[in-house]
Short mmCIF file of C-alpha atoms and ligand atoms in Angstrom, two decimals:
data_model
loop_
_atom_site.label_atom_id
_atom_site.label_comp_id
_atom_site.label_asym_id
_atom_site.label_seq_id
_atom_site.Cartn_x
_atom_site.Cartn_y
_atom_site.Cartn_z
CA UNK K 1 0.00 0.00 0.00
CA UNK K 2 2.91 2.52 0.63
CA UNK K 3 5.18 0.74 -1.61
CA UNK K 4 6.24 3.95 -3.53
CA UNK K 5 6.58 5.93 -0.72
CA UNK K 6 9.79 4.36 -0.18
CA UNK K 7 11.13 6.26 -3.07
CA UNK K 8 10.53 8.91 -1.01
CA UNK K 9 12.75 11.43 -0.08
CA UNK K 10 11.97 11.79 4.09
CA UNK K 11 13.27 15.63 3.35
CA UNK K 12 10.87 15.88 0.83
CA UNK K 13 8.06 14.91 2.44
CA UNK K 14 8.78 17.23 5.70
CA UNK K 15 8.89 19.61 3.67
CA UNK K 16 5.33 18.88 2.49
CA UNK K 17 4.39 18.39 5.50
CA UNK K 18 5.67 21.38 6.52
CA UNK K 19 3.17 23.50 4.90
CA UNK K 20 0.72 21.72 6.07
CA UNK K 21 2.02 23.11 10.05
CA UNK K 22 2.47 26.54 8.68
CA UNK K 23 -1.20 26.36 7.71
CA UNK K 24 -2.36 24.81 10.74
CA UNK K 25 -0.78 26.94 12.64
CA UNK K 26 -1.66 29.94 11.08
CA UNK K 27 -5.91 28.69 10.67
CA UNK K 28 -5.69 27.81 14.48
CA UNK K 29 -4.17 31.33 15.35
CA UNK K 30 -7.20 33.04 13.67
CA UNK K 31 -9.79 31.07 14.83
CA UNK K 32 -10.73 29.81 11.27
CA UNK K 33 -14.07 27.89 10.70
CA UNK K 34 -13.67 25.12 8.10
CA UNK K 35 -14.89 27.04 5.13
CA UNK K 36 -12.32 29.91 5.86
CA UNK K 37 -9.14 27.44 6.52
CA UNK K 38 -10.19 25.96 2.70
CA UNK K 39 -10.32 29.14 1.62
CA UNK K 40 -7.03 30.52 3.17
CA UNK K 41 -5.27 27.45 1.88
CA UNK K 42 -6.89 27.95 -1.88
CA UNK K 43 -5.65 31.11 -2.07
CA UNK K 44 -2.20 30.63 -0.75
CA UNK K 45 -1.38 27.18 -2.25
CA UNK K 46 0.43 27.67 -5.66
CA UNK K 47 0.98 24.25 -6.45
CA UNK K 48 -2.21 23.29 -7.83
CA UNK K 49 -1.87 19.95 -8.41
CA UNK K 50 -1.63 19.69 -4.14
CA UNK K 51 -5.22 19.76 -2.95
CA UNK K 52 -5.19 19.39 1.07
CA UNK K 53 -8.28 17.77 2.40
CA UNK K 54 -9.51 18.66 6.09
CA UNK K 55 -11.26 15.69 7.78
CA UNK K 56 -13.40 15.42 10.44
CA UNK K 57 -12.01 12.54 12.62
CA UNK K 58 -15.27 12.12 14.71
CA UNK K 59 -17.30 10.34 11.12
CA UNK K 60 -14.15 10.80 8.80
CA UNK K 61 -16.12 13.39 6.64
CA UNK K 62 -13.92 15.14 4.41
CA UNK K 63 -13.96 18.39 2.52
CA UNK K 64 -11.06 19.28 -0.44
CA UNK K 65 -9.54 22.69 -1.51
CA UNK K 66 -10.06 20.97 -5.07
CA UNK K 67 -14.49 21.24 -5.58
CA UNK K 68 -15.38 19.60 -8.79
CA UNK K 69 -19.52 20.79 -9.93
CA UNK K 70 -19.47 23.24 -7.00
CA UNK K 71 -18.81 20.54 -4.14
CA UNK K 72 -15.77 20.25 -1.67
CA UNK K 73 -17.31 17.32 -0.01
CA UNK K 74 -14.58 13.59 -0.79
CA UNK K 75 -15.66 10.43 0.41
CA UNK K 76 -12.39 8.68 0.52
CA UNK K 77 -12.04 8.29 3.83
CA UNK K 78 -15.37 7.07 5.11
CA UNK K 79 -15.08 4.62 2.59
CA UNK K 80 -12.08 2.86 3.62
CA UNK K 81 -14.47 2.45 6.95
CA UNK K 82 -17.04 0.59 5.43
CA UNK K 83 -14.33 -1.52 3.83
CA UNK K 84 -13.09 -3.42 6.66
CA UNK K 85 -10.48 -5.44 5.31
CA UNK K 86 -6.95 -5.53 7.01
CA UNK K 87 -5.60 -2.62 4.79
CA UNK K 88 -8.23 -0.42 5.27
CA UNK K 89 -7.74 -0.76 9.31
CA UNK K 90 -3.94 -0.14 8.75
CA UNK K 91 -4.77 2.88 6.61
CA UNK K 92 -7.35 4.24 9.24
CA UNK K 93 -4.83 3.33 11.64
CA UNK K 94 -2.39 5.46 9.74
CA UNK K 95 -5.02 8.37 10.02
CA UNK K 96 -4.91 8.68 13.58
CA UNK K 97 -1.26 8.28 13.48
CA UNK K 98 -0.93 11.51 11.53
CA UNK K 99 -3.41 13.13 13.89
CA UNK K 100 -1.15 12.39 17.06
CA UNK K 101 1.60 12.53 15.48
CA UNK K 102 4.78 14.96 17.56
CA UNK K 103 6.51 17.47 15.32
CA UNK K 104 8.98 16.07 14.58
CA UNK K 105 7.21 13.18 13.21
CA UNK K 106 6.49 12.82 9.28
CA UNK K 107 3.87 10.01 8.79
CA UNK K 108 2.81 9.15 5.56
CA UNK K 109 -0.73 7.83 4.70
CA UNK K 110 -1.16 6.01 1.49
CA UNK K 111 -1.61 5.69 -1.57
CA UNK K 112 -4.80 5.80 -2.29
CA UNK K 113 -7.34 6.99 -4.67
CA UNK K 114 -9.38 10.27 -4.25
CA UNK K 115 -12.44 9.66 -6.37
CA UNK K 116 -13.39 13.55 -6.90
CA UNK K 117 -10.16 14.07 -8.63
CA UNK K 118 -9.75 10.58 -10.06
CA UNK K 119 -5.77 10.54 -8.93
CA UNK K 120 -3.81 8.42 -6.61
CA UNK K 121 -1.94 10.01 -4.39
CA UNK K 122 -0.17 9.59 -0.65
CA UNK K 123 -0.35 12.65 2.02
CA UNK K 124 1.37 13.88 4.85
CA UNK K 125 -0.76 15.93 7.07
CA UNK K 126 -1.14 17.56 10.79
CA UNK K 127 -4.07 18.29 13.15
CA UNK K 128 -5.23 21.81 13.00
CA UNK K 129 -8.26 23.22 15.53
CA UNK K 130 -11.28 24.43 13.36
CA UNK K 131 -13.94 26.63 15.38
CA UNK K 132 -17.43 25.05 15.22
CA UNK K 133 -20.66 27.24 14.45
CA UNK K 134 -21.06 27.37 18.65
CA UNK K 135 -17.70 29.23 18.72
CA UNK K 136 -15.81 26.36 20.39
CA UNK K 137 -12.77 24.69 18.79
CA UNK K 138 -12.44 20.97 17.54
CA UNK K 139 -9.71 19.36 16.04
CA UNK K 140 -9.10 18.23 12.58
CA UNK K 141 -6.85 16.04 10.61
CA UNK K 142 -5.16 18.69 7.67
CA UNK K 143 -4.09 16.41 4.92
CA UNK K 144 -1.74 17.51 1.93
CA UNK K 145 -1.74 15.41 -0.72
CA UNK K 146 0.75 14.37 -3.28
CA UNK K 147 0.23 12.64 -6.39
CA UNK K 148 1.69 9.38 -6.92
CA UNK K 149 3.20 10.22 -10.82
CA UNK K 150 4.63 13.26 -9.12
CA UNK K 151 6.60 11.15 -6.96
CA UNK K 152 7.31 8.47 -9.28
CA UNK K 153 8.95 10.61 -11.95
CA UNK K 154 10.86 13.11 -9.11
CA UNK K 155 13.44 10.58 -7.77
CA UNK K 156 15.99 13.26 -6.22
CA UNK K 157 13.76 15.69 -4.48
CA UNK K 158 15.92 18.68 -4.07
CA UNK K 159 16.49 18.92 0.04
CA UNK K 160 16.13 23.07 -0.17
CA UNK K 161 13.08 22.55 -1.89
CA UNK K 162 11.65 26.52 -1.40
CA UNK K 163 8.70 26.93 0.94
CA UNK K 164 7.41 29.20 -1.79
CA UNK K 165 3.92 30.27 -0.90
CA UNK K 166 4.48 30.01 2.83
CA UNK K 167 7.46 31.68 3.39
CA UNK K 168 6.41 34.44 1.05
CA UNK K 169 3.55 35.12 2.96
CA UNK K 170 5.40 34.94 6.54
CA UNK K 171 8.32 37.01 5.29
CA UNK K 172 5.50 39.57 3.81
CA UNK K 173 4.28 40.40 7.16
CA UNK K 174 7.37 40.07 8.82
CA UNK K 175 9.16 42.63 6.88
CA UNK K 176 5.76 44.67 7.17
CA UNK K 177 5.90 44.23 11.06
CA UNK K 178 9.36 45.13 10.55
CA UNK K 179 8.58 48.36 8.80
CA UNK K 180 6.44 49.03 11.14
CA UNK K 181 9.00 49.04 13.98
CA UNK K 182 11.76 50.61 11.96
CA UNK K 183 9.25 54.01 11.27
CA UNK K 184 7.94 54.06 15.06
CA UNK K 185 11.69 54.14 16.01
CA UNK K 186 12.36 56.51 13.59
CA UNK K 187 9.08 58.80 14.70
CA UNK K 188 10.43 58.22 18.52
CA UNK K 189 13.76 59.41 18.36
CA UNK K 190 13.28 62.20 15.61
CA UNK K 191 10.41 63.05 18.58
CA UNK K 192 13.17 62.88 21.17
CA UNK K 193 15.75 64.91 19.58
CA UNK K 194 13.56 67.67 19.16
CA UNK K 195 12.05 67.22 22.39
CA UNK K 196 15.75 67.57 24.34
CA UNK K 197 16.76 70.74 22.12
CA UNK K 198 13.60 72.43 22.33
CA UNK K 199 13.65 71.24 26.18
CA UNK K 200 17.86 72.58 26.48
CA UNK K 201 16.55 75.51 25.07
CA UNK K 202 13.96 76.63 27.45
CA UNK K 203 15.69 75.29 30.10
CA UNK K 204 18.66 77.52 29.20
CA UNK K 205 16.91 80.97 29.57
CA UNK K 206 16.09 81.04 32.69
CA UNK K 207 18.66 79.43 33.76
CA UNK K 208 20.83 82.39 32.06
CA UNK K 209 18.59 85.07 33.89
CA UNK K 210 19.47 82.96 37.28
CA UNK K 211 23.56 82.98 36.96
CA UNK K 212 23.21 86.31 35.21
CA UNK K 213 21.11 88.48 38.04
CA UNK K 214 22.71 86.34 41.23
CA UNK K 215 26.35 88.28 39.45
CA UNK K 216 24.97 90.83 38.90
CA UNK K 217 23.28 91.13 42.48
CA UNK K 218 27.42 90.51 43.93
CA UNK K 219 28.55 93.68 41.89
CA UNK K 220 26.18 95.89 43.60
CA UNK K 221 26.13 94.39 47.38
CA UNK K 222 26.29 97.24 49.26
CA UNK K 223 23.04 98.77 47.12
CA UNK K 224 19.78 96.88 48.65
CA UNK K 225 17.42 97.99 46.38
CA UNK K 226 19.46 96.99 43.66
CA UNK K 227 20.20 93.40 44.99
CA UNK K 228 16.46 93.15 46.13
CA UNK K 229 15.69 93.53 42.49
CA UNK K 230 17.82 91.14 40.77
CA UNK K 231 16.35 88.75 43.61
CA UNK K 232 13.02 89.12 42.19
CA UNK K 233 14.19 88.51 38.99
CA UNK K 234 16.46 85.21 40.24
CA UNK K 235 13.34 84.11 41.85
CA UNK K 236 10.97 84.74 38.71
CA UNK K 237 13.10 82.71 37.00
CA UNK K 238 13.23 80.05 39.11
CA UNK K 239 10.00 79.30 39.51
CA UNK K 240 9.48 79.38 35.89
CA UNK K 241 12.13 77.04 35.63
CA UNK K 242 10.81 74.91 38.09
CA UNK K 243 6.60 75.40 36.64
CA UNK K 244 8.55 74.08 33.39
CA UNK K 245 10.99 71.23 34.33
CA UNK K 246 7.60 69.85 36.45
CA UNK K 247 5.77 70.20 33.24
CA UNK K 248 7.97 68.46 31.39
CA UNK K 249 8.01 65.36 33.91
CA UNK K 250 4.52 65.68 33.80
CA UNK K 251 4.30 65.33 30.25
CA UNK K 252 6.78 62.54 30.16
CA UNK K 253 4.99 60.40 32.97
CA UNK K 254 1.15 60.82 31.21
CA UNK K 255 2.50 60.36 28.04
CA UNK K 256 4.41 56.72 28.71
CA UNK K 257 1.21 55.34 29.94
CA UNK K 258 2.42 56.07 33.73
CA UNK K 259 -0.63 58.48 34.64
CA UNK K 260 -3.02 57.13 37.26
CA UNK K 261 -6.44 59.02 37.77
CA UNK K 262 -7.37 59.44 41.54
CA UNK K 263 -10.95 58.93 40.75
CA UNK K 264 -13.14 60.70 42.98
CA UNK K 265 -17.06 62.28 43.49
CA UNK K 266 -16.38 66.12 44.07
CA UNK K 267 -18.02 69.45 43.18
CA UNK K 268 -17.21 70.90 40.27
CA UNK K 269 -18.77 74.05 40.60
CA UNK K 270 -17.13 74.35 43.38
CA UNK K 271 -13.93 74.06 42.18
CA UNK K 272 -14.63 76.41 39.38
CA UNK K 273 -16.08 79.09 41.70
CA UNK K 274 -12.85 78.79 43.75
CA UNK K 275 -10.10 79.35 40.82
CA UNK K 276 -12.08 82.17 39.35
CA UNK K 277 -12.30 84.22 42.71
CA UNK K 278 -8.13 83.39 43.32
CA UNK K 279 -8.14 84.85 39.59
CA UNK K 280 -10.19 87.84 40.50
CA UNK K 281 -7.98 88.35 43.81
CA UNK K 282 -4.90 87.71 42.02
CA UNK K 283 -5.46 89.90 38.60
CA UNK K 284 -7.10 92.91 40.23
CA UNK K 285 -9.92 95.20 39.53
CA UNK K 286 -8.92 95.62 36.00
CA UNK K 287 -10.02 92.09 34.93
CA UNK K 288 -13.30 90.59 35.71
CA UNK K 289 -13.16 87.19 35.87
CA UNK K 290 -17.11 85.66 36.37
CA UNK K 291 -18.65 82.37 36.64
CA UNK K 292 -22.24 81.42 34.85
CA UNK K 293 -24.15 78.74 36.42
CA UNK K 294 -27.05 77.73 37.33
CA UNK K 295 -27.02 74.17 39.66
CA UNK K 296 -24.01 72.24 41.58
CA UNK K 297 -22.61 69.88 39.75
CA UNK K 298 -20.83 66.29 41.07
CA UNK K 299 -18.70 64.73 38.61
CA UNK K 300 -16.57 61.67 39.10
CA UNK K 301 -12.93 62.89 37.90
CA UNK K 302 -9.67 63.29 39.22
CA UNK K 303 -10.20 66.57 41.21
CA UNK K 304 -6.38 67.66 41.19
CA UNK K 305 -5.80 66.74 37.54
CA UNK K 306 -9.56 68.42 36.01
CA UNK K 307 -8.66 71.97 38.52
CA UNK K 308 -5.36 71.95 36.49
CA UNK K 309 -7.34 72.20 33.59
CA UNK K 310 -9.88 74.31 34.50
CA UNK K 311 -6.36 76.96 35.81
CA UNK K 312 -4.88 76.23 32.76
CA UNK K 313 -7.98 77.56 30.42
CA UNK K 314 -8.18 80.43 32.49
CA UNK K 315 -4.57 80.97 32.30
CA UNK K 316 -4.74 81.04 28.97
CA UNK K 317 -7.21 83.27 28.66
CA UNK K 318 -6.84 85.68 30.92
CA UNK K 319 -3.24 85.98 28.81
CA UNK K 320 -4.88 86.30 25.36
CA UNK K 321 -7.82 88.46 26.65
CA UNK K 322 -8.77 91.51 24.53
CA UNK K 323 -8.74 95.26 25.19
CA UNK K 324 -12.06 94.59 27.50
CA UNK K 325 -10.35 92.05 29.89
CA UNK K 326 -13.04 90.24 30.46
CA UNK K 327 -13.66 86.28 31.06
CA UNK K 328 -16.60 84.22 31.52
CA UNK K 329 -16.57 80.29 32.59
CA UNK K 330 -19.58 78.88 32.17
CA UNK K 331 -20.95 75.64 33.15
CA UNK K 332 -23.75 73.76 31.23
CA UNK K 333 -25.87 71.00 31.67
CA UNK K 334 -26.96 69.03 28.97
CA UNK K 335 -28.95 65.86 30.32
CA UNK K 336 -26.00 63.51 31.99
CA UNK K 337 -23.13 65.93 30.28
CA UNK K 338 -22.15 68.72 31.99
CA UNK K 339 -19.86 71.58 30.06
CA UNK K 340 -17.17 73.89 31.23
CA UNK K 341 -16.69 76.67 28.43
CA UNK K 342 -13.84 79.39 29.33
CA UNK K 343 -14.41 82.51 26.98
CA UNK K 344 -12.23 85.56 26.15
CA UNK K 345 -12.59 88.21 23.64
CA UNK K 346 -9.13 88.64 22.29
CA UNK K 347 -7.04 88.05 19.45
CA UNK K 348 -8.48 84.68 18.49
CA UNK K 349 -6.19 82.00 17.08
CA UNK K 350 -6.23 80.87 13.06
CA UNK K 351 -8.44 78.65 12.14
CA UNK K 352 -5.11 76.33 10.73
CA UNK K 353 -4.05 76.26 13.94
CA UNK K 354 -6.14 75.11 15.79
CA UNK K 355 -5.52 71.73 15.64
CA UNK K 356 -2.40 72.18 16.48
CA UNK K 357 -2.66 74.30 19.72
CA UNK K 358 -3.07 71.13 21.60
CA UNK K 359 0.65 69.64 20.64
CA UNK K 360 3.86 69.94 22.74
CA UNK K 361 6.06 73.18 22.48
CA UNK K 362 3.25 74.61 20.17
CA UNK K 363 2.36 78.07 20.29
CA UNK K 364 0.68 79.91 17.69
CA UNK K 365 2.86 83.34 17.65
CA UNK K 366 6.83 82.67 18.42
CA UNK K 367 7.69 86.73 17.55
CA UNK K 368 9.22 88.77 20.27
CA UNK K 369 6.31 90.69 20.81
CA UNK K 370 4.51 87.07 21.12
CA UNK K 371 7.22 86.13 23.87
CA UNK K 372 5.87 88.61 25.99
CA UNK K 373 3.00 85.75 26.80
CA UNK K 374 4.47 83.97 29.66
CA UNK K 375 4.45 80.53 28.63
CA UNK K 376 6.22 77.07 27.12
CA UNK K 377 3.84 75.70 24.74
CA UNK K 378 3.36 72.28 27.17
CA UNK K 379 -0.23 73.27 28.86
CA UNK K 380 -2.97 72.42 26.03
CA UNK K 381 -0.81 69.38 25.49
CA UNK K 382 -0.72 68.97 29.56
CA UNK K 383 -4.68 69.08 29.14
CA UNK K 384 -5.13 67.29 26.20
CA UNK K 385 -3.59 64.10 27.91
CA UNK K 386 -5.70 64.57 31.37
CA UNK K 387 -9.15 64.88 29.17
CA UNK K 388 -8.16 61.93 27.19
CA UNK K 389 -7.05 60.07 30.29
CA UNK K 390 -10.85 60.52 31.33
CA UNK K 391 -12.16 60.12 27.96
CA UNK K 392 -13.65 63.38 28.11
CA UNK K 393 -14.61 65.15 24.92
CA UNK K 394 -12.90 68.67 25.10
CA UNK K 395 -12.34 71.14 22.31
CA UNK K 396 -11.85 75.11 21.09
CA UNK K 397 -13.77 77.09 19.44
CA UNK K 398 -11.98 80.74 17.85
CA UNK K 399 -12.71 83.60 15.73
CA UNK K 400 -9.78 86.16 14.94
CA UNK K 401 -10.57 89.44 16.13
CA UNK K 402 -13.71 87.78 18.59
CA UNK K 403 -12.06 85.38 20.99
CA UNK K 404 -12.01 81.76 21.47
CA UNK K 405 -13.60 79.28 23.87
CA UNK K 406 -12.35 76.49 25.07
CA UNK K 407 -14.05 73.72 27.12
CA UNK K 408 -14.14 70.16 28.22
CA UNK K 409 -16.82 68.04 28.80
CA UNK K 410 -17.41 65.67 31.75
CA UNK K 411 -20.42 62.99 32.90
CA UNK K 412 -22.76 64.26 35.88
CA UNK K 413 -22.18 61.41 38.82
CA UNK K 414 -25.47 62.03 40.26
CA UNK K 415 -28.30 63.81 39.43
CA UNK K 416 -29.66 64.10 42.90
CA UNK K 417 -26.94 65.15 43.98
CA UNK K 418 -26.42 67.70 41.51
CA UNK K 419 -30.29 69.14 43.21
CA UNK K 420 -29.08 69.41 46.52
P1 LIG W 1 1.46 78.37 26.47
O1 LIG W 1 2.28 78.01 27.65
O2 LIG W 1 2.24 78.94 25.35
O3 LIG W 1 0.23 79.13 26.82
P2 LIG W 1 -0.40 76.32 25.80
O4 LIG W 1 -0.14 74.89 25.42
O5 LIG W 1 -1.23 76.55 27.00
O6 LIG W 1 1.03 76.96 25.92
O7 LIG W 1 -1.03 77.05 24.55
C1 LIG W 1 -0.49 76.83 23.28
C2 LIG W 1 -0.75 78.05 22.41
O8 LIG W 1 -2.13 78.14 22.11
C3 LIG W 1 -0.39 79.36 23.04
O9 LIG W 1 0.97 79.65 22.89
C4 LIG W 1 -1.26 80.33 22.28
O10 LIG W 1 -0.63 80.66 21.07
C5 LIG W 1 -2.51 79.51 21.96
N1 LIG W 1 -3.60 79.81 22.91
C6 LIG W 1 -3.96 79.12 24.00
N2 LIG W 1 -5.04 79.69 24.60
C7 LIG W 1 -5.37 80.75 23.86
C8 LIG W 1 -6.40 81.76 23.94
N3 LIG W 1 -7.31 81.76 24.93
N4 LIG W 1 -6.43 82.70 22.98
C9 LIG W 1 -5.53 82.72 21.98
N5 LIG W 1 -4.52 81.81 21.84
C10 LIG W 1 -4.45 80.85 22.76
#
């Protein structure tokens, strides 16, 4: 019965067997259904002449990548059942021999006779796991077939015998995976390096103004008015430095995926009435800095990290205000949303900007007279990763000339509480 398999090379066949475990592999990693693993292995078998059969074990019902009139379905197999005669035991026994068989193992079932296709051939073959229509997975026997004259007239079957369609297909999505890695590396450090200059940079200014006025301030030691002043300029600087190397940490921690929200229940109108009055107290009598709202709202949010946004909107604003100096905050309710909106009526920001207010070091007016704007281009970015960490819609809206708007959006906690 597997006379000519002798002839065999046993590289050759492991070989053919081999794609037989790439496809197994690859049907069982996606979950396949039978009609999809036939499919997958029509359309990435090139050698034609190799159908592969997948057989149910459990009745020996078999379906073929080969369909002849519009049907997959071979009865080969349940037909050396019926036989029972000592061969047809061996071969059956030579079934479930492929369908235990280790890795390493190359079993070889045949020959025999596949009606549909009306050729003899032997098969080497591997158990793959096919999900059923109830989602669960069952294992089949994956046979791929050989035909006898094929054998027969290839006595030296080259050893490096390509895995053509296989190892095209792995090395495609390797090297695409590859690719893949290669640009994000590329994106990351380019991202880095202009990170750490812009970073040097900023870092470097005040830094200068520090050295510089505490000099400065030694010169003139026996004048205390001038030493108090370069003092307040050394300690400007400092904090500004220390505002941005803070930020930057900041930045660094949320955006590796290191930023844990201290979810809590807490008033937000509270919180809002309290930063506008520090404004108010803090600006003077030539802003006016007011608060629109009608109801208390609880939200569940990370108090410290949704005030810094709510200071960091007003911040903003109060330093792009117009001639009037005026800012309102308003809160809104809509249904189980509620909305903080911080309005000014300055300069307004270009409409193709606006998308990219929210990135890191960005800021829309670098001139001199620009520079004037305290600032280092890392809040909106600051905000745009706390917002997202809550999955809070937030957004601006800006005419030039008018003013802009900016706001977040959270969910209400609790309604009744919100009526107390
Ligand atoms: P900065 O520290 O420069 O304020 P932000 O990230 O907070 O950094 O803001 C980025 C840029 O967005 C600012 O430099 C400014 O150009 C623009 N911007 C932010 N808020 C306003 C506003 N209310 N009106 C006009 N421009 C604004």
């Amino acid at each position: 019965m597997v006379e000519s398999t002798k002839q065999v090379s046993e590289n050759y066949l492991s070989t053919e067997k081999g794609y037989a475990d790439d496809w197994a592999a690859y049907i069982a990693s996606c979950h396949m259904t039978a009609e999809e693993a036939l499919d997958y292995i029509r359309t990435t078998n090139t050698q034609e002449d190799r159908a592969a059969h997948l057989v149910d074990m459990a009745d020996l019902s078999a379906r073929s990548t080969f369909v002849r009139n519009g049907n997959p379905w071979v009865h080969c197999y349940e037909e050396q059942q019926k036989l029972a005669t000592t061969d047809s035991s061996a071969f059956l026994d030579k079934m479930e021999q492929l369908f235990n068989a280790g890795p390493d193992e190359v079993p070889v079932l045949g020959k025999y006779r596949v009606g549909e296709s009306q050729r003899t051939v032997v098969s080497v073959g591997t158990r793959v796991m096919i999900r059923e229509e109830d989602g669960s997975d069952r294992p089949y026997l994956l046979l791929r077939l050989i035909p006898v004259e094929y054998l027969q007239n290839t006595w030296a079957f080259p050893t490096e015998f390509p895995l053509a369609e296989i190892s095209m297909i792995v090395n495609l999505s390797i090297n695409q995976n590859l690719r893949r890695a290669v640009d994000m590396a590329e994106h990351v450090n380019q991202a880095k390096t202009r990170f750490l200059s812009t970073m040097s940079h900023d870092i470097r200014t005040p830094m200068n103004a520090v050295i510089g006025m505490t000099e400065i301030a030694k010169l003139h030691l026996d004048d205390a008015g001038y030493v108090r002043d370069c003092l307040d300029k050394v300690s400007a600087s400092s904090s500004h430095l220390l505002t941005l190397v803070n930020d930057i940490l900041d930045l660094s921690r949320m955006q590796s995926g290191q930023m844990k929200l201290n979810l809590q229940v807490f008033c937000l109108t509270d919180i809002l009435q309290r930063t506008v009055e520090r404004y108010q107290k803090l600006l003077g009598e030539d802003y006016q800095i007011c608060l629109e709202q009608n109801c208390r709202v609880w939200v569940k949010a990370d108090e410290l990290e949704i005030s810094r946004v709510i200071y960091n909107f007003i911040n903003n604003a109060c330093h792009h205000t117009g001639e009037d100096k005026q800012i309102v905050v308003r809160q809104v309710l809509d249904g189980k949303k509620v909305r903080v909106r911080v309005c000014d009526h300055g300069e307004g920001i270009p409409e193709e900007n606006l998308s990219k207010i929210w990135d890191r070091y960005y800021r829309v007016n670098k001139s001199s007279a620009a520079k004037k704007v305290p600032g280092n281009g890392l809040g909106l970015c600051i905000v745009k990763e706390i917002l997202q960490a809550h999955h809070a819609r937030y957004g601006v809206e800006s005419q030039l000339g008018e003013g802009s708007t900016f706001w977040f959006e959270l969910e209400v906690w609790d309604q009744e509480l919100t009526q107390k």
